[in-house]
Every structure is written in structure tokens, then in C-alpha cells.
Amino acid sequence: MKKVLETINLNKYFYKPVKFHVLKDINLSIYSGEFAAIVGPSGSGKSTLLYALSSLDREYEGEVLFDEIDLKTLTNPKLAHLRNKSIGFIFQFHYLLADFTALDNVMLPGLKLSELNHEDLEVKAMNKLELLGIADQALKKVNQLSGGEQQRVSIARALINEPRIIFCDEPTGNLDSKNAMIVFDMLKNLTREFDQTILMVTHDDSFSSATDRQIQLFDGKIIDKL
Ligand SMILES: Nc1ncnc2c1ncn2[C@@H]1O[C@H](COP(=O)(O)OP(=O)(O)O)[C@@H](O)[C@H]1O
Ligand SMILES: [Mg+2]
């Protein structure tokens, strides 16, 4: 299977308020089409690892290879392009633009990429909203939607440029159990029906156990990745 991501001896330190070794000798590969979870107690380094893997943070020692390219060798414009085209992000809080419609929010990363004209992009964005079961909410402003609907808009937005991988940090953490289940099932479905690669941080065992693989972090170290 093709590797989407690989880390080689990844180590990271925080220097403030005191020197702290937060990620310790992380050697990890993520393969195309897999649904993998990063699990571990609060403070074990899950979010920090996800930021490094997803190119949001390049202040580390060692290498992170994305499709065999060392992220540290990319110039900032190249990195920005890779992020927009090849990576989808879903966080606990949605970071959607509250005053814009769901449809506008989904189109935004596509406008930035500018591979499609406005009309085609709008059709594509509607298809993504449809896939997430919220096409009927397309013209509502984000602040008029429920938390579960907002998170589904975030997923549609993450999908618009057909990314190689989607990174999620506690995507269900802010939702009630019913909506958390809906959002989780939709993520899983993307991996099953469309071969979407997803790497998800969660501390919820009931969700992580339903993924293909659990990468367990403890105190900044991988203790299991089966
Ligand atoms: N910017 C930062 N500066 C210093 N320490 C940090 C910073 N961000 C996180 N940490 C510390 O690093 C550890 C791992 O944090 P984090 O990756 O957020 O853990 P998790 O997501 O597993 O809860 C924690 O002890 C946290 O307090
Ligand atoms: Mg975290």
C-alpha cells in the first residue's frame, strides 16, 4: 500500500515555560485509504503530533514526509499550496465563517485553489453538502445551523479539493452523543466508499475502536500502533 505520510525520528520540544520533550522518536507511516486514530490520555501529545503531521507546525527535529516529500524542504508558498490542495482539516471547533452561508464556506478552499470556474465549483460544493446530507441547509448562514450541521459543513469544506488526507482533531468533541455518532459514521463512510485517507485524534474509545488502526501515544511516545 502507498504511504501518504511517514515520520522519521520525529522529536519535538517546547521551550517555554521550561524545556519539555513533547514528542519522542516518533516513527510512523500512514497508508492510503486507511482510517487511523491517534489515541492517548490528555496531554500525551496527540494534537502536537497532528500539527506536525499536517504541516501546520514545522518546528521539530527529524522528518515528516508527505507523499515522499520532506515538508521542511518546501518554501512557504509551496507549503500553502500543498495544504490547500492535498490536506483537509476538521477541528473540534469548526472555524467556519459564521456570517457566510454553508455553501460559501465549502467553496472557499476551492476558490483559493482556482482550478474550477465559479459555476462548476458551486455544483461541486453542492455535491459535497449533499453527500453529508445537508444540501437543504446550503443557503443558511453558518450561525443559523446546529453544531452537528456545522461540523458536517466542515467535513464538506475539507473535501472540496479532494485531499490526499483529512486530519481531524477531536471532530466529535463538541457534539452531543447523537450528533457525534452521525459525524463519526460520515467520516468512516468516506474511508469506506471513497477510499479517503483519514487520521483522527480522539480520546473517545468507542470511536477509536471503530477505526482501522489505533496509534497509542503515552507521554509523547508511541506505545502501540496496531
Ligand atoms: N505551545 C505550547 N507550549 C508549551 N507546552 C505545550 C504547548 N502546547 C502543548 N503543550 C504541552 O505539551 C503536552 C502535549 O499537549 P497536546 O499535544 O495538546 O496533548 P493532547 O492533544 O494529547 O491532549 C501537554 O503537556 C501540553 O501542556
Ligand atoms: Mg489535543
mmCIF file of C-alpha atoms and ligand atoms in Angstrom:
data_model
loop_
_atom_site.group_PDB
_atom_site.id
_atom_site.type_symbol
_atom_site.label_atom_id
_atom_site.label_comp_id
_atom_site.label_asym_id
_atom_site.label_seq_id
_atom_site.Cartn_x
_atom_site.Cartn_y
_atom_site.Cartn_z
ATOM 1 C CA MET A 1 0.000 0.000 0.000
ATOM 2 C CA LYS A 2 1.110 3.512 -0.769
ATOM 3 C CA LYS A 3 2.378 5.669 2.062
ATOM 4 C CA VAL A 4 0.755 9.069 2.316
ATOM 5 C CA LEU A 5 2.742 10.103 5.355
ATOM 6 C CA GLU A 6 5.878 8.970 7.058
ATOM 7 C CA THR A 7 7.787 10.307 10.026
ATOM 8 C CA ILE A 8 11.418 9.514 10.634
ATOM 9 C CA ASN A 9 12.734 10.018 14.158
ATOM 10 C CA LEU A 10 10.381 12.883 14.856
ATOM 11 C CA ASN A 11 11.198 14.707 18.069
ATOM 12 C CA LYS A 12 9.765 17.938 19.326
ATOM 13 C CA TYR A 13 10.470 20.211 22.262
ATOM 14 C CA PHE A 14 8.627 23.125 23.748
ATOM 15 C CA TYR A 15 10.996 25.678 25.263
ATOM 16 C CA LYS A 16 8.548 27.774 27.264
ATOM 17 C CA PRO A 17 8.000 27.982 30.128
ATOM 18 C CA VAL A 18 10.643 25.254 30.533
ATOM 19 C CA LYS A 19 12.251 22.844 28.072
ATOM 20 C CA PHE A 20 9.866 19.965 27.564
ATOM 21 C CA HIS A 21 10.339 16.946 25.284
ATOM 22 C CA VAL A 22 6.804 16.590 23.926
ATOM 23 C CA LEU A 23 7.272 14.110 21.025
ATOM 24 C CA LYS A 24 9.829 11.336 21.396
ATOM 25 C CA ASP A 25 11.263 9.357 18.471
ATOM 26 C CA ILE A 26 8.047 9.064 16.525
ATOM 27 C CA ASN A 27 8.360 6.647 13.581
ATOM 28 C CA LEU A 28 5.055 6.231 11.884
ATOM 29 C CA SER A 29 3.516 5.625 8.458
ATOM 30 C CA ILE A 30 0.002 6.342 7.303
ATOM 31 C CA TYR A 31 -1.172 4.424 4.252
ATOM 32 C CA SER A 32 -3.530 5.447 1.501
ATOM 33 C CA GLY A 33 -7.176 4.637 2.261
ATOM 34 C CA GLU A 34 -6.778 3.870 5.926
ATOM 35 C CA PHE A 35 -8.806 5.293 8.755
ATOM 36 C CA ALA A 36 -6.349 5.650 11.615
ATOM 37 C CA ALA A 37 -6.841 7.065 15.092
ATOM 38 C CA ILE A 38 -4.311 8.701 17.378
ATOM 39 C CA VAL A 39 -5.349 7.905 20.934
ATOM 40 C CA GLY A 40 -3.934 8.568 24.371
ATOM 41 C CA PRO A 41 -4.589 10.476 27.549
ATOM 42 C CA SER A 42 -4.980 14.222 27.667
ATOM 43 C CA GLY A 43 -1.547 15.866 27.448
ATOM 44 C CA SER A 44 0.130 12.867 25.779
ATOM 45 C CA GLY A 45 0.953 14.899 22.660
ATOM 46 C CA LYS A 46 -1.845 13.949 20.249
ATOM 47 C CA SER A 47 -2.593 17.446 18.991
ATOM 48 C CA THR A 48 1.084 18.353 18.824
ATOM 49 C CA LEU A 49 1.725 15.260 16.688
ATOM 50 C CA LEU A 50 -1.212 16.049 14.428
ATOM 51 C CA TYR A 51 0.050 19.617 13.877
ATOM 52 C CA ALA A 52 3.457 18.314 12.818
ATOM 53 C CA LEU A 53 1.987 15.614 10.569
ATOM 54 C CA SER A 54 -0.378 18.062 8.919
ATOM 55 C CA SER A 55 2.315 20.665 8.134
ATOM 56 C CA LEU A 56 0.824 23.281 10.463
ATOM 57 C CA ASP A 57 3.971 23.068 12.578
ATOM 58 C CA ARG A 58 7.494 22.569 11.209
ATOM 59 C CA GLU A 59 9.411 23.285 14.406
ATOM 60 C CA TYR A 60 10.615 19.760 15.098
ATOM 61 C CA GLU A 61 13.638 17.518 14.693
ATOM 62 C CA GLY A 62 13.553 14.639 12.247
ATOM 63 C CA GLU A 63 11.481 14.340 9.106
ATOM 64 C CA VAL A 64 7.853 14.329 8.089
ATOM 65 C CA LEU A 65 7.416 13.041 4.544
ATOM 66 C CA PHE A 66 4.186 13.789 2.696
ATOM 67 C CA ASP A 67 3.944 11.689 -0.464
ATOM 68 C CA GLU A 68 7.691 11.192 -0.007
ATOM 69 C CA ILE A 69 8.393 14.921 0.085
ATOM 70 C CA ASP A 70 10.154 16.240 3.191
ATOM 71 C CA LEU A 71 7.873 19.044 4.385
ATOM 72 C CA LYS A 72 10.829 21.047 5.677
ATOM 73 C CA THR A 73 12.226 21.384 2.148
ATOM 74 C CA LEU A 74 9.122 23.221 0.887
ATOM 75 C CA THR A 75 9.041 27.007 0.571
ATOM 76 C CA ASN A 76 6.134 28.734 2.311
ATOM 77 C CA PRO A 77 4.101 29.253 -0.890
ATOM 78 C CA LYS A 78 4.602 25.588 -1.863
ATOM 79 C CA LEU A 79 3.555 24.520 1.610
ATOM 80 C CA ALA A 80 0.453 26.739 1.493
ATOM 81 C CA HIS A 81 -0.490 25.177 -1.845
ATOM 82 C CA LEU A 82 0.033 21.643 -0.561
ATOM 83 C CA ARG A 83 -2.116 22.396 2.479
ATOM 84 C CA ASN A 84 -4.942 23.812 0.424
ATOM 85 C CA LYS A 85 -4.903 21.149 -2.267
ATOM 86 C CA SER A 86 -3.878 17.967 -0.528
ATOM 87 C CA ILE A 87 -4.924 18.303 3.097
ATOM 88 C CA GLY A 88 -8.341 18.646 4.700
ATOM 89 C CA PHE A 89 -8.702 19.808 8.289
ATOM 90 C CA ILE A 90 -11.503 19.217 10.754
ATOM 91 C CA PHE A 91 -11.149 20.521 14.291
ATOM 92 C CA GLN A 92 -13.247 20.297 17.428
ATOM 93 C CA PHE A 93 -14.422 23.844 16.791
ATOM 94 C CA HIS A 94 -15.368 24.306 13.206
ATOM 95 C CA TYR A 95 -13.571 27.561 12.227
ATOM 96 C CA LEU A 96 -16.215 28.244 9.615
ATOM 97 C CA LEU A 97 -17.013 31.858 8.727
ATOM 98 C CA ALA A 98 -20.156 32.445 10.774
ATOM 99 C CA ASP A 99 -21.625 35.216 8.612
ATOM 100 C CA PHE A 100 -21.242 33.301 5.361
ATOM 101 C CA THR A 101 -23.550 30.589 4.040
ATOM 102 C CA ALA A 102 -22.707 26.911 4.335
ATOM 103 C CA LEU A 103 -22.237 26.829 0.557
ATOM 104 C CA ASP A 104 -19.807 29.785 0.581
ATOM 105 C CA ASN A 105 -17.785 28.165 3.327
ATOM 106 C CA VAL A 106 -17.476 24.924 1.393
ATOM 107 C CA MET A 107 -16.485 26.779 -1.787
ATOM 108 C CA LEU A 108 -13.791 28.872 -0.126
ATOM 109 C CA PRO A 109 -10.803 26.465 -0.315
ATOM 110 C CA GLY A 110 -11.822 25.752 -3.925
ATOM 111 C CA LEU A 111 -11.843 29.453 -4.833
ATOM 112 C CA LYS A 112 -8.372 29.733 -3.357
ATOM 113 C CA LEU A 113 -7.169 26.768 -5.424
ATOM 114 C CA SER A 114 -8.895 28.224 -8.524
ATOM 115 C CA GLU A 115 -8.842 25.073 -10.638
ATOM 116 C CA LEU A 116 -12.567 25.307 -11.384
ATOM 117 C CA ASN A 117 -14.722 28.209 -12.535
ATOM 118 C CA HIS A 118 -17.283 29.581 -10.091
ATOM 119 C CA GLU A 119 -20.223 27.685 -11.532
ATOM 120 C CA ASP A 120 -18.527 24.281 -11.580
ATOM 121 C CA LEU A 121 -17.172 24.871 -8.110
ATOM 122 C CA GLU A 122 -20.644 25.673 -6.828
ATOM 123 C CA VAL A 123 -22.006 22.438 -8.314
ATOM 124 C CA LYS A 124 -19.167 20.512 -6.694
ATOM 125 C CA ALA A 125 -19.729 22.180 -3.320
ATOM 126 C CA MET A 126 -23.442 21.327 -3.520
ATOM 127 C CA ASN A 127 -22.498 17.708 -4.222
ATOM 128 C CA LYS A 128 -20.342 17.632 -1.111
ATOM 129 C CA LEU A 129 -23.142 19.112 1.003
ATOM 130 C CA GLU A 130 -25.464 16.507 -0.474
ATOM 131 C CA LEU A 131 -23.027 13.755 0.440
ATOM 132 C CA LEU A 132 -23.117 14.998 4.025
ATOM 133 C CA GLY A 133 -26.920 15.125 3.998
ATOM 134 C CA ILE A 134 -27.205 18.905 4.396
ATOM 135 C CA ALA A 135 -27.829 20.186 0.858
ATOM 136 C CA ASP A 136 -31.076 21.709 2.115
ATOM 137 C CA GLN A 137 -29.059 23.907 4.501
ATOM 138 C CA ALA A 138 -26.726 25.256 1.799
ATOM 139 C CA LEU A 139 -28.016 28.820 1.765
ATOM 140 C CA LYS A 140 -28.270 29.245 5.526
ATOM 141 C CA LYS A 141 -25.620 31.189 7.330
ATOM 142 C CA VAL A 142 -23.380 29.004 9.433
ATOM 143 C CA ASN A 143 -24.526 30.639 12.677
ATOM 144 C CA GLN A 144 -28.080 29.501 11.886
ATOM 145 C CA LEU A 145 -27.057 25.838 11.858
ATOM 146 C CA SER A 146 -26.852 23.339 14.710
ATOM 147 C CA GLY A 147 -23.485 22.142 15.997
ATOM 148 C CA GLY A 148 -23.832 18.822 14.191
ATOM 149 C CA GLU A 149 -24.739 20.552 10.922
ATOM 150 C CA GLN A 150 -21.823 22.942 11.300
ATOM 151 C CA GLN A 151 -19.436 20.040 11.706
ATOM 152 C CA ARG A 152 -20.881 18.399 8.577
ATOM 153 C CA VAL A 153 -20.238 21.667 6.703
ATOM 154 C CA SER A 154 -16.624 21.459 7.955
ATOM 155 C CA ILE A 155 -16.347 17.966 6.502
ATOM 156 C CA ALA A 156 -17.762 19.148 3.166
ATOM 157 C CA ARG A 157 -15.260 22.018 3.214
ATOM 158 C CA ALA A 158 -12.416 19.608 3.966
ATOM 159 C CA LEU A 159 -13.464 17.509 0.958
ATOM 160 C CA ILE A 160 -13.879 20.217 -1.648
ATOM 161 C CA ASN A 161 -10.376 19.967 -3.147
ATOM 162 C CA GLU A 162 -10.299 16.172 -2.920
ATOM 163 C CA PRO A 163 -7.436 15.988 -0.439
ATOM 164 C CA ARG A 164 -4.979 13.113 -0.135
ATOM 165 C CA ILE A 165 -5.640 13.020 3.585
ATOM 166 C CA ILE A 166 -8.005 14.544 6.118
ATOM 167 C CA PHE A 167 -6.741 15.335 9.615
ATOM 168 C CA CYS A 168 -9.291 15.566 12.407
ATOM 169 C CA ASP A 169 -8.593 16.736 15.952
ATOM 170 C CA GLU A 170 -11.421 15.618 18.269
ATOM 171 C CA PRO A 171 -14.004 16.171 15.499
ATOM 172 C CA THR A 172 -16.856 14.961 17.696
ATOM 173 C CA GLY A 173 -15.602 16.542 20.923
ATOM 174 C CA ASN A 174 -18.038 19.423 20.883
ATOM 175 C CA LEU A 175 -21.154 17.436 19.916
ATOM 176 C CA ASP A 176 -23.869 15.584 21.811
ATOM 177 C CA SER A 177 -23.674 11.811 21.531
ATOM 178 C CA LYS A 178 -26.252 11.513 18.743
ATOM 179 C CA ASN A 179 -24.539 14.079 16.512
ATOM 180 C CA ALA A 180 -21.110 12.734 17.432
ATOM 181 C CA MET A 181 -22.232 9.352 16.104
ATOM 182 C CA ILE A 182 -23.578 10.874 12.884
ATOM 183 C CA VAL A 183 -20.346 12.781 12.241
ATOM 184 C CA PHE A 184 -18.186 9.761 13.049
ATOM 185 C CA ASP A 185 -20.229 7.492 10.759
ATOM 186 C CA MET A 186 -19.887 10.018 7.942
ATOM 187 C CA LEU A 187 -16.111 10.129 8.345
ATOM 188 C CA LYS A 188 -15.938 6.345 8.370
ATOM 189 C CA ASN A 189 -18.133 6.180 5.316
ATOM 190 C CA LEU A 190 -15.727 8.432 3.401
ATOM 191 C CA THR A 191 -12.932 5.946 4.036
ATOM 192 C CA ARG A 192 -15.090 3.005 3.003
ATOM 193 C CA GLU A 193 -16.873 4.386 -0.045
ATOM 194 C CA PHE A 194 -14.309 6.801 -1.435
ATOM 195 C CA ASP A 195 -11.052 5.390 -0.123
ATOM 196 C CA GLN A 196 -10.438 8.659 1.676
ATOM 197 C CA THR A 197 -7.422 8.567 3.983
ATOM 198 C CA ILE A 198 -8.275 9.936 7.435
ATOM 199 C CA LEU A 199 -6.144 10.424 10.522
ATOM 200 C CA MET A 200 -8.225 11.317 13.554
ATOM 201 C CA VAL A 201 -7.220 12.313 17.067
ATOM 202 C CA THR A 202 -9.743 11.255 19.659
ATOM 203 C CA HIS A 203 -9.856 10.344 23.304
ATOM 204 C CA ASP A 204 -13.185 8.554 22.833
ATOM 205 C CA ASP A 205 -12.532 4.792 22.852
ATOM 206 C CA SER A 206 -15.889 3.904 21.359
ATOM 207 C CA PHE A 207 -14.947 5.826 18.217
ATOM 208 C CA SER A 208 -11.268 4.957 18.027
ATOM 209 C CA SER A 209 -12.003 1.233 18.330
ATOM 210 C CA ALA A 210 -14.181 1.507 15.213
ATOM 211 C CA THR A 211 -11.261 2.732 13.069
ATOM 212 C CA ASP A 212 -8.784 0.502 11.186
ATOM 213 C CA ARG A 213 -5.847 1.247 13.455
ATOM 214 C CA GLN A 214 -5.151 2.840 16.802
ATOM 215 C CA ILE A 215 -1.862 4.641 17.266
ATOM 216 C CA GLN A 216 -1.406 4.929 21.014
ATOM 217 C CA LEU A 217 0.538 7.802 22.460
ATOM 218 C CA PHE A 218 1.674 7.954 26.028
ATOM 219 C CA ASP A 219 3.901 10.689 27.385
ATOM 220 C CA GLY A 220 4.981 11.698 23.859
ATOM 221 C CA LYS A 221 5.897 8.172 22.760
ATOM 222 C CA ILE A 222 4.109 5.691 20.542
ATOM 223 C CA ILE A 223 3.429 2.652 22.687
ATOM 224 C CA ASP A 224 1.347 0.778 20.131
ATOM 225 C CA LYS A 225 0.349 1.291 16.518
ATOM 226 C CA LEU A 226 -1.571 -1.815 15.560
HETATM 227 N N1 LIG B 1 2.584 25.776 22.909
HETATM 228 C C1 LIG B 1 2.924 25.002 23.937
HETATM 229 N N2 LIG B 1 3.929 25.368 24.776
HETATM 230 C C2 LIG B 1 4.295 24.585 25.812
HETATM 231 N N3 LIG B 1 3.731 23.386 26.098
HETATM 232 C C3 LIG B 1 2.726 22.964 25.316
HETATM 233 C C4 LIG B 1 2.262 23.738 24.200
HETATM 234 N N4 LIG B 1 1.267 23.053 23.595
HETATM 235 C C5 LIG B 1 1.113 21.926 24.299
HETATM 236 N N5 LIG B 1 1.965 21.847 25.317
HETATM 237 C C6 LIG B 1 2.124 20.748 26.267
HETATM 238 O O1 LIG B 1 2.500 19.587 25.540
HETATM 239 C C7 LIG B 1 1.828 18.428 26.017
HETATM 240 C C8 LIG B 1 1.041 17.783 24.906
HETATM 241 O O2 LIG B 1 -0.015 18.649 24.517
HETATM 242 P P1 LIG B 1 -1.086 18.220 23.425
HETATM 243 O O3 LIG B 1 -0.390 17.801 22.189
HETATM 244 O O4 LIG B 1 -2.059 19.345 23.293
HETATM 245 O O5 LIG B 1 -1.766 16.957 24.128
HETATM 246 P P2 LIG B 1 -3.112 16.184 23.776
HETATM 247 O O6 LIG B 1 -3.641 16.703 22.474
HETATM 248 O O7 LIG B 1 -2.745 14.746 23.748
HETATM 249 O O8 LIG B 1 -4.047 16.465 24.918
HETATM 250 C C9 LIG B 1 0.988 18.903 27.196
HETATM 251 O O9 LIG B 1 1.708 18.658 28.373
HETATM 252 C C10 LIG B 1 0.820 20.382 26.942
HETATM 253 O O10 LIG B 1 0.647 21.080 28.154
HETATM 254 MG MG MG B 2 -5.433 17.700 21.944
#
